[in-house]
Amino acid sequence: MSRLHVVSGKGGTGKTTVAAALALALATEGRRTLLVEVEGRQGIAQLFETEALPYEERKIAVAPGGGEVHALAIDAERALLDYLQMFYKLGGAGRALKKLGAIDFATTIAPGLRDVLLTGKACEAVRRKDKSGAFVYDAVVMDAPPTGRITRFLNVNDEVAGLAKIGPIHNQAQAVMRVLKSPETAVHLVTLLEEMPVQETADGIAELRAAGIPVGGVVINMTRPALLDNGDLEVAARGARAGIAKALSQAGLGGARRGGLAERLIDPLLEQAREHAERVELERAQYAELTALGLPTYELGLLPEGVDLAGLYGLARDLRRQGPI
Amino acid sequence: MTSDVMTLTASAPWLEVDALIDDPGTRIVVCCGAGGVGKTTTAAALGVRAAERGRKVVVLTIDPARRLAQSMGISELDNVPRQVKGVDEAAGGELHAMMLDMKRTFDEIVEGHADAERARAILENPFYQSLSAGFAGTQEYMAMEKLGQLRAGDAWDLIVVDTPPSRSALDFLDAPKRLGSFLDGKFIRVLMAPAKVGGRAGMKFLNVGMSMMTGTLSKLMGGQLLRDVQTFVAAMDTMFGGFRTRADATYRLLQAPGTAFLVVAAPERDALREAAYFVERLAAEQMPLAGLVLNRVHGSGADQLSAERALAAAEALTESCADRPAEEPGPATGGAADGGAVDASPDGDPNSPPYGAGSPPAENLGPDGIVDLAAGKTGSRTPGGPSPAAAAEHTASPSTSAAHLAAGLLRLHAERMQVLARERRTRDRFTALHPEVPVAEVAALPGDVHDLAGLRAIGDRLALRPGEADG
C-alpha cells in the first residue's frame, strides 16, 4: 500500500480540501499521518482553522479512533538551510550564502532545485523511523502543485540528476526519485465533472505514466445530486403545466390560474430545470470519460455552505466508506 | 439580512467593460486571478468582443486549455500571433491570438543580444537549456517580455494577456525582478570571479566566507554543474544589464495609464480571498486596477421564492403523494387535508400573500424544513425517474406525477437559491472590504465554451449592466 499520497488537480477543483480529508481518512484507528503543503499558500491552516503553519511538524487534528494528523508547510529556503546544516554543518556559512543571494538563487531560480528540496523533505518524512524502527508516519499526504505542473514537479529530480551528473545534489535527487517511482507513492488527481478539468486529468495521467510515476485514483469532487433529468422535462413539455401549477398552488404557493402566482413560477422553474438537465447530461458524459481511464474513482459531494471543519470530517468519512485509497 | 445585501450590492460600482475596451487609450488589459476561475476564457472573450467592436486586438495566452485554443483556431504552441478566422470584422477590427512559447522567447532574446557565436554557446549550455525550459519564474518573465515586445511593435490597438497559472497569482509581478536581480546580482559575480569581489581591502571576513562558499558550491552542485553555470554566466555577461533594463521597462509599462488590470474570480471564498489580496497588492505597486470580473454567477428568474419556502412546499407535495396510491389520479385536495406540515394558505387564491418577506413563513416552515433537504437528496439517487405515471399528464387536477415533478422543480429551485445566497455572501464580503472596486458579473453558462460563439456569449454577459435581463 502506498505511503506517500500526492494530491494534484486543476486549479479550483479543491485539491487542498481533498488532501486534508485524505490525511484525516488515513489517520483512523490510531494511525498517524503527515499533511504537507509545498506552495506556501497556508491553505491547510485556513482549512483547519488554525494560525499559519510554521516550518515545523505539528499536530493539527485528531481522527476518530485516536489517530493524529500532523501538518507541515515546507519552505524551500528553510529546507535548504536545514539540509546544509544536517550534512555540512554550515550554520554560519548558510547565513553568508543567504546574504549573497545564493539561497535565493538555489530556491527560486536554479532549475529544479526548489522542487528537489520540497519533494526531498516529503520523502524524508515518508522514510523516517523512530528508535524502535517503526515508521514515524503511517502515511504522508502532499497537497501538490496543480495538474499542469505535477509531472514536472515530481520528475524534476530526473532533470536535476541529468544536469548535475555527480555530487550530492545528484545523489539526493536519485534517492528522491527512487521513492517517487516506487509503489510506495501514488498520485491522485482531483477533478470536477466539467470538461476542462476532466481533459486535464486525462492529460495529467498520460504524462505521469510516461514519466513512470505511479498514478493512484481519481477523486471526483463537488458532485451534486441529479434532482431532475430530461425524462422529467419531457413530461413537463407534454402539457403537465396545468398540473404543475395546481400542485404548486396546492403546496401553498399562490394561484394556479393564468397570471396567478403559482402559474408565474412555472417558466423560471422550468428554465432552471432545463439548465440542470443540460448539466446532468454533460456530467454523465464527463463521468463516462473518467471511468474509461480505468482507475479507481472516489466521489465527494458538494458542501453547499463551503468547507468547514465539520464538513472536512464528513468528507474524510465519505472517502473511507469508498474503500482504501 | 436581505436589505443589507441589497445595500451592499448597490454600493459596488459597475465595471463597464465596453467603455474600457472601446477607449482608444486602453492599450493593455491584463487578466489575473487564482487558477480555475476562467482567466484565459475571460481574456479570449474580451479579445473577441473588442475586435468585433472595431479594435485591432492580439490575445496573448500563456497556458490555455487545448479546447479553448481550438475555439480560437490555434491548435499548437506558436510564438507568433495568428489571425483568428470567423470574427466579425465589419467594425474595422481584427483578432489575432498567440500562445507563449517560453523557451522560444528566451532563445530570441539571446539571439537578439549576442553575436552568433556567443549565442550558440549560450543556447547549447545545459544550464541555460534547463533554465529556459523549466525554472519556476521563466514563464512569468517571458510572458512579461513578450508583452513588452508586442507593445513595442505597436502593431496592435489592444493587447489582452492572461497571466500564467502561478503558484501564487502574484508571481508574475515578482518573477521579472527576481530573475533580473539574480542575473546582475552579487551572486553571479561571485560565481564569475570570487577572488575579485572577496579580495578587496577590509573584506577579509567575507573573503573567508566566500572561498568556503565556492568550495561548498562545488561540493554541493558537483564541479560539472558549477562549470556549466559559470560558462553560462560568462557568455551571458554582456546581456545582464539588458535584462535588468527590460524588467524595469516592463514593470513601468504595467504601471502606465494605458494598462488596465482585471482581477478575475469566481464567487467562491478562496478565489475571492485571492482576488482581495491581489487588489491590495496592485494598489501597493501602483498598478492600475480596472475592476473585478466575477465569473459563473448564478441567478434565478424566481428569486422571490425563498429556498425555505420552496423546500417546505416540496415536502408538502411529497407527503401528499405518499398519502395516496400512485395509480389514483387523486382529487385536488388542499394541502391542509394531507397532514400537519402544510396547514397553509388556500389554493388558487390570486390574492394570497406574495412570497418572501411579506408572507407569514412560520406555517410552511415546520421543523421538517431541514429534514426535507435530506429527503430531497435521497430521492435524487434514482435520478428523477420520468416513470411517475406520465399517464396522468392531461388531468386537470394535480396528479401524482405533476406533484412529483413540481416537488422536483421546487427542490432544484431551493438548491439554486442556496447557491445564490452563498455567492452573494462571499461577494459582499469582498465588496465590504473594497467598495471602490468596480465589479462586472458574468452569468454562469450551463456548459463549457468550445467556439467563437461561446466566447461571444461570455463577452455579452461580461458587458451586461447589472439587473439587465440576460438570455
PDB file of N, CA, C and O in Angstrom, chain B residues 383-421:
ATOM      1  N   PRO B 383     -32.238   9.056 -10.303  1.00  0.00           N
ATOM      2  CA  PRO B 383     -32.335  10.383 -10.888  1.00  0.00           C
ATOM      3  C   PRO B 383     -33.659  10.653 -11.570  1.00  0.00           C
ATOM      4  O   PRO B 383     -33.881  10.277 -12.721  1.00  0.00           O
ATOM      5  N   GLY B 384     -34.466  11.242 -10.821  1.00  0.00           N
ATOM      6  CA  GLY B 384     -35.652  11.870 -11.343  1.00  0.00           C
ATOM      7  C   GLY B 384     -36.642  11.005 -12.096  1.00  0.00           C
ATOM      8  O   GLY B 384     -37.479  11.548 -12.784  1.00  0.00           O
ATOM      9  N   GLY B 385     -36.536   9.730 -12.001  1.00  0.00           N
ATOM     10  CA  GLY B 385     -37.361   8.795 -12.760  1.00  0.00           C
ATOM     11  C   GLY B 385     -38.546   9.434 -13.469  1.00  0.00           C
ATOM     12  O   GLY B 385     -39.455   9.933 -12.818  1.00  0.00           O
ATOM     13  N   PRO B 386     -38.492   9.474 -14.783  1.00  0.00           N
ATOM     14  CA  PRO B 386     -39.612  10.050 -15.512  1.00  0.00           C
ATOM     15  C   PRO B 386     -40.841   9.166 -15.323  1.00  0.00           C
ATOM     16  O   PRO B 386     -41.949   9.536 -15.675  1.00  0.00           O
ATOM     17  N   SER B 387     -40.581   8.010 -14.728  1.00  0.00           N
ATOM     18  CA  SER B 387     -41.608   7.000 -14.541  1.00  0.00           C
ATOM     19  C   SER B 387     -42.900   7.502 -13.903  1.00  0.00           C
ATOM     20  O   SER B 387     -43.975   7.180 -14.404  1.00  0.00           O
ATOM     21  N   PRO B 388     -42.798   8.302 -12.834  1.00  0.00           N
ATOM     22  CA  PRO B 388     -44.046   8.572 -12.115  1.00  0.00           C
ATOM     23  C   PRO B 388     -45.207   8.911 -13.044  1.00  0.00           C
ATOM     24  O   PRO B 388     -45.366  10.052 -13.477  1.00  0.00           O
ATOM     25  N   ALA B 389     -45.935   7.898 -13.308  1.00  0.00           N
ATOM     26  CA  ALA B 389     -47.172   7.952 -14.051  1.00  0.00           C
ATOM     27  C   ALA B 389     -47.345   9.150 -14.971  1.00  0.00           C
ATOM     28  O   ALA B 389     -48.020  10.117 -14.640  1.00  0.00           O
ATOM     29  N   ALA B 390     -46.660   9.069 -16.118  1.00  0.00           N
ATOM     30  CA  ALA B 390     -46.850  10.113 -17.108  1.00  0.00           C
ATOM     31  C   ALA B 390     -48.265  10.056 -17.670  1.00  0.00           C
ATOM     32  O   ALA B 390     -48.703  10.915 -18.412  1.00  0.00           O
ATOM     33  N   ALA B 391     -48.947   8.970 -17.312  1.00  0.00           N
ATOM     34  CA  ALA B 391     -50.312   8.766 -17.804  1.00  0.00           C
ATOM     35  C   ALA B 391     -51.244   9.908 -17.429  1.00  0.00           C
ATOM     36  O   ALA B 391     -52.119  10.287 -18.202  1.00  0.00           O
ATOM     37  N   ALA B 392     -50.985  10.470 -16.278  1.00  0.00           N
ATOM     38  CA  ALA B 392     -51.940  11.435 -15.755  1.00  0.00           C
ATOM     39  C   ALA B 392     -51.713  12.850 -16.254  1.00  0.00           C
ATOM     40  O   ALA B 392     -52.322  13.781 -15.758  1.00  0.00           O
ATOM     41  N   GLU B 393     -50.823  12.977 -17.243  1.00  0.00           N
ATOM     42  CA  GLU B 393     -50.371  14.331 -17.547  1.00  0.00           C
ATOM     43  C   GLU B 393     -51.467  15.279 -18.045  1.00  0.00           C
ATOM     44  O   GLU B 393     -51.300  16.483 -17.987  1.00  0.00           O
ATOM     45  N   HIS B 394     -52.553  14.735 -18.564  1.00  0.00           N
ATOM     46  CA  HIS B 394     -53.573  15.654 -19.065  1.00  0.00           C
ATOM     47  C   HIS B 394     -54.666  15.965 -18.066  1.00  0.00           C
ATOM     48  O   HIS B 394     -55.538  16.774 -18.328  1.00  0.00           O
ATOM     49  N   THR B 395     -54.583  15.295 -16.965  1.00  0.00           N
ATOM     50  CA  THR B 395     -55.601  15.547 -15.946  1.00  0.00           C
ATOM     51  C   THR B 395     -55.504  16.977 -15.450  1.00  0.00           C
ATOM     52  O   THR B 395     -54.422  17.509 -15.291  1.00  0.00           O
ATOM     53  N   ALA B 396     -56.595  17.565 -15.228  1.00  0.00           N
ATOM     54  CA  ALA B 396     -56.589  18.943 -14.759  1.00  0.00           C
ATOM     55  C   ALA B 396     -56.142  19.039 -13.311  1.00  0.00           C
ATOM     56  O   ALA B 396     -55.516  19.989 -12.895  1.00  0.00           O
ATOM     57  N   SER B 397     -56.485  18.020 -12.536  1.00  0.00           N
ATOM     58  CA  SER B 397     -56.104  18.059 -11.129  1.00  0.00           C
ATOM     59  C   SER B 397     -54.626  17.722 -10.993  1.00  0.00           C
ATOM     60  O   SER B 397     -54.052  17.075 -11.853  1.00  0.00           O
ATOM     61  N   PRO B 398     -54.004  18.161  -9.909  1.00  0.00           N
ATOM     62  CA  PRO B 398     -52.585  17.872  -9.734  1.00  0.00           C
ATOM     63  C   PRO B 398     -52.380  16.383  -9.518  1.00  0.00           C
ATOM     64  O   PRO B 398     -52.543  15.876  -8.414  1.00  0.00           O
ATOM     65  N   SER B 399     -52.036  15.678 -10.573  1.00  0.00           N
ATOM     66  CA  SER B 399     -51.830  14.246 -10.489  1.00  0.00           C
ATOM     67  C   SER B 399     -50.573  13.980  -9.687  1.00  0.00           C
ATOM     68  O   SER B 399     -49.795  14.883  -9.402  1.00  0.00           O
ATOM     69  N   THR B 400     -50.386  12.717  -9.362  1.00  0.00           N
ATOM     70  CA  THR B 400     -49.196  12.359  -8.608  1.00  0.00           C
ATOM     71  C   THR B 400     -47.944  12.722  -9.375  1.00  0.00           C
ATOM     72  O   THR B 400     -46.986  13.238  -8.822  1.00  0.00           O
ATOM     73  N   SER B 401     -47.954  12.482 -10.697  1.00  0.00           N
ATOM     74  CA  SER B 401     -46.742  12.767 -11.464  1.00  0.00           C
ATOM     75  C   SER B 401     -46.462  14.255 -11.484  1.00  0.00           C
ATOM     76  O   SER B 401     -45.323  14.675 -11.348  1.00  0.00           O
ATOM     77  N   ALA B 402     -47.513  15.059 -11.642  1.00  0.00           N
ATOM     78  CA  ALA B 402     -47.305  16.503 -11.636  1.00  0.00           C
ATOM     79  C   ALA B 402     -46.801  16.959 -10.278  1.00  0.00           C
ATOM     80  O   ALA B 402     -45.933  17.833 -10.183  1.00  0.00           O
ATOM     81  N   ALA B 403     -47.311  16.337  -9.234  1.00  0.00           N
ATOM     82  CA  ALA B 403     -46.868  16.708  -7.893  1.00  0.00           C
ATOM     83  C   ALA B 403     -45.403  16.338  -7.699  1.00  0.00           C
ATOM     84  O   ALA B 403     -44.622  17.107  -7.143  1.00  0.00           O
ATOM     85  N   HIS B 404     -45.009  15.146  -8.193  1.00  0.00           N
ATOM     86  CA  HIS B 404     -43.604  14.744  -8.130  1.00  0.00           C
ATOM     87  C   HIS B 404     -42.728  15.754  -8.848  1.00  0.00           C
ATOM     88  O   HIS B 404     -41.681  16.184  -8.365  1.00  0.00           O
ATOM     89  N   LEU B 405     -43.199  16.082 -10.053  1.00  0.00           N
ATOM     90  CA  LEU B 405     -42.432  16.997 -10.889  1.00  0.00           C
ATOM     91  C   LEU B 405     -42.316  18.355 -10.211  1.00  0.00           C
ATOM     92  O   LEU B 405     -41.236  18.949 -10.144  1.00  0.00           O
ATOM     93  N   ALA B 406     -43.433  18.830  -9.695  1.00  0.00           N
ATOM     94  CA  ALA B 406     -43.420  20.132  -9.028  1.00  0.00           C
ATOM     95  C   ALA B 406     -42.487  20.105  -7.824  1.00  0.00           C
ATOM     96  O   ALA B 406     -41.726  21.049  -7.590  1.00  0.00           O
ATOM     97  N   ALA B 407     -42.520  18.993  -7.086  1.00  0.00           N
ATOM     98  CA  ALA B 407     -41.634  18.880  -5.918  1.00  0.00           C
ATOM     99  C   ALA B 407     -40.179  18.924  -6.368  1.00  0.00           C
ATOM    100  O   ALA B 407     -39.331  19.579  -5.744  1.00  0.00           O
ATOM    101  N   GLY B 408     -39.876  18.236  -7.464  1.00  0.00           N
ATOM    102  CA  GLY B 408     -38.508  18.256  -8.013  1.00  0.00           C
ATOM    103  C   GLY B 408     -38.097  19.657  -8.406  1.00  0.00           C
ATOM    104  O   GLY B 408     -36.981  20.103  -8.102  1.00  0.00           O
ATOM    105  N   LEU B 409     -38.990  20.359  -9.097  1.00  0.00           N
ATOM    106  CA  LEU B 409     -38.691  21.730  -9.527  1.00  0.00           C
ATOM    107  C   LEU B 409     -38.413  22.613  -8.315  1.00  0.00           C
ATOM    108  O   LEU B 409     -37.515  23.455  -8.342  1.00  0.00           O
ATOM    109  N   LEU B 410     -39.185  22.397  -7.277  1.00  0.00           N
ATOM    110  CA  LEU B 410     -39.019  23.226  -6.076  1.00  0.00           C
ATOM    111  C   LEU B 410     -37.703  22.920  -5.360  1.00  0.00           C
ATOM    112  O   LEU B 410     -37.021  23.813  -4.875  1.00  0.00           O
ATOM    113  N   ARG B 411     -37.341  21.636  -5.313  1.00  0.00           N
ATOM    114  CA  ARG B 411     -36.071  21.282  -4.667  1.00  0.00           C
ATOM    115  C   ARG B 411     -34.899  21.874  -5.444  1.00  0.00           C
ATOM    116  O   ARG B 411     -33.931  22.379  -4.877  1.00  0.00           O
ATOM    117  N   LEU B 412     -35.022  21.785  -6.759  1.00  0.00           N
ATOM    118  CA  LEU B 412     -33.995  22.353  -7.617  1.00  0.00           C
ATOM    119  C   LEU B 412     -33.876  23.855  -7.368  1.00  0.00           C
ATOM    120  O   LEU B 412     -32.781  24.415  -7.275  1.00  0.00           O
ATOM    121  N   HIS B 413     -35.029  24.479  -7.252  1.00  0.00           N
ATOM    122  CA  HIS B 413     -35.039  25.921  -7.018  1.00  0.00           C
ATOM    123  C   HIS B 413     -34.410  26.260  -5.654  1.00  0.00           C
ATOM    124  O   HIS B 413     -33.644  27.221  -5.541  1.00  0.00           O
ATOM    125  N   ALA B 414     -34.723  25.434  -4.657  1.00  0.00           N
ATOM    126  CA  ALA B 414     -34.158  25.674  -3.329  1.00  0.00           C
ATOM    127  C   ALA B 414     -32.632  25.588  -3.395  1.00  0.00           C
ATOM    128  O   ALA B 414     -31.916  26.417  -2.829  1.00  0.00           O
ATOM    129  N   GLU B 415     -32.144  24.574  -4.134  1.00  0.00           N
ATOM    130  CA  GLU B 415     -30.693  24.421  -4.279  1.00  0.00           C
ATOM    131  C   GLU B 415     -30.100  25.669  -4.933  1.00  0.00           C
ATOM    132  O   GLU B 415     -29.089  26.210  -4.492  1.00  0.00           O
ATOM    133  N   ARG B 416     -30.765  26.124  -6.002  1.00  0.00           N
ATOM    134  CA  ARG B 416     -30.293  27.313  -6.709  1.00  0.00           C
ATOM    135  C   ARG B 416     -30.267  28.531  -5.788  1.00  0.00           C
ATOM    136  O   ARG B 416     -29.312  29.305  -5.785  1.00  0.00           O
ATOM    137  N   MET B 417     -31.320  28.677  -4.983  1.00  0.00           N
ATOM    138  CA  MET B 417     -31.380  29.834  -4.096  1.00  0.00           C
ATOM    139  C   MET B 417     -30.297  29.771  -3.016  1.00  0.00           C
ATOM    140  O   MET B 417     -29.772  30.798  -2.589  1.00  0.00           O
ATOM    141  N   GLN B 418     -29.938  28.552  -2.616  1.00  0.00           N
ATOM    142  CA  GLN B 418     -28.854  28.426  -1.635  1.00  0.00           C
ATOM    143  C   GLN B 418     -27.521  28.831  -2.253  1.00  0.00           C
ATOM    144  O   GLN B 418     -26.703  29.494  -1.621  1.00  0.00           O
ATOM    145  N   VAL B 419     -27.328  28.411  -3.503  1.00  0.00           N
ATOM    146  CA  VAL B 419     -26.120  28.814  -4.214  1.00  0.00           C
ATOM    147  C   VAL B 419     -26.067  30.340  -4.319  1.00  0.00           C
ATOM    148  O   VAL B 419     -25.046  30.976  -4.043  1.00  0.00           O
ATOM    149  N   LEU B 420     -27.182  30.921  -4.705  1.00  0.00           N
ATOM    150  CA  LEU B 420     -27.283  32.375  -4.845  1.00  0.00           C
ATOM    151  C   LEU B 420     -26.903  33.091  -3.555  1.00  0.00           C
ATOM    152  O   LEU B 420     -26.147  34.060  -3.557  1.00  0.00           O
ATOM    153  N   ALA B 421     -27.448  32.587  -2.468  1.00  0.00           N
ATOM    154  CA  ALA B 421     -27.205  33.240  -1.177  1.00  0.00           C
ATOM    155  C   ALA B 421     -25.731  33.150  -0.806  1.00  0.00           C
ATOM    156  O   ALA B 421     -25.132  34.115  -0.342  1.00  0.00           O
TER     157      ALA B 421
END
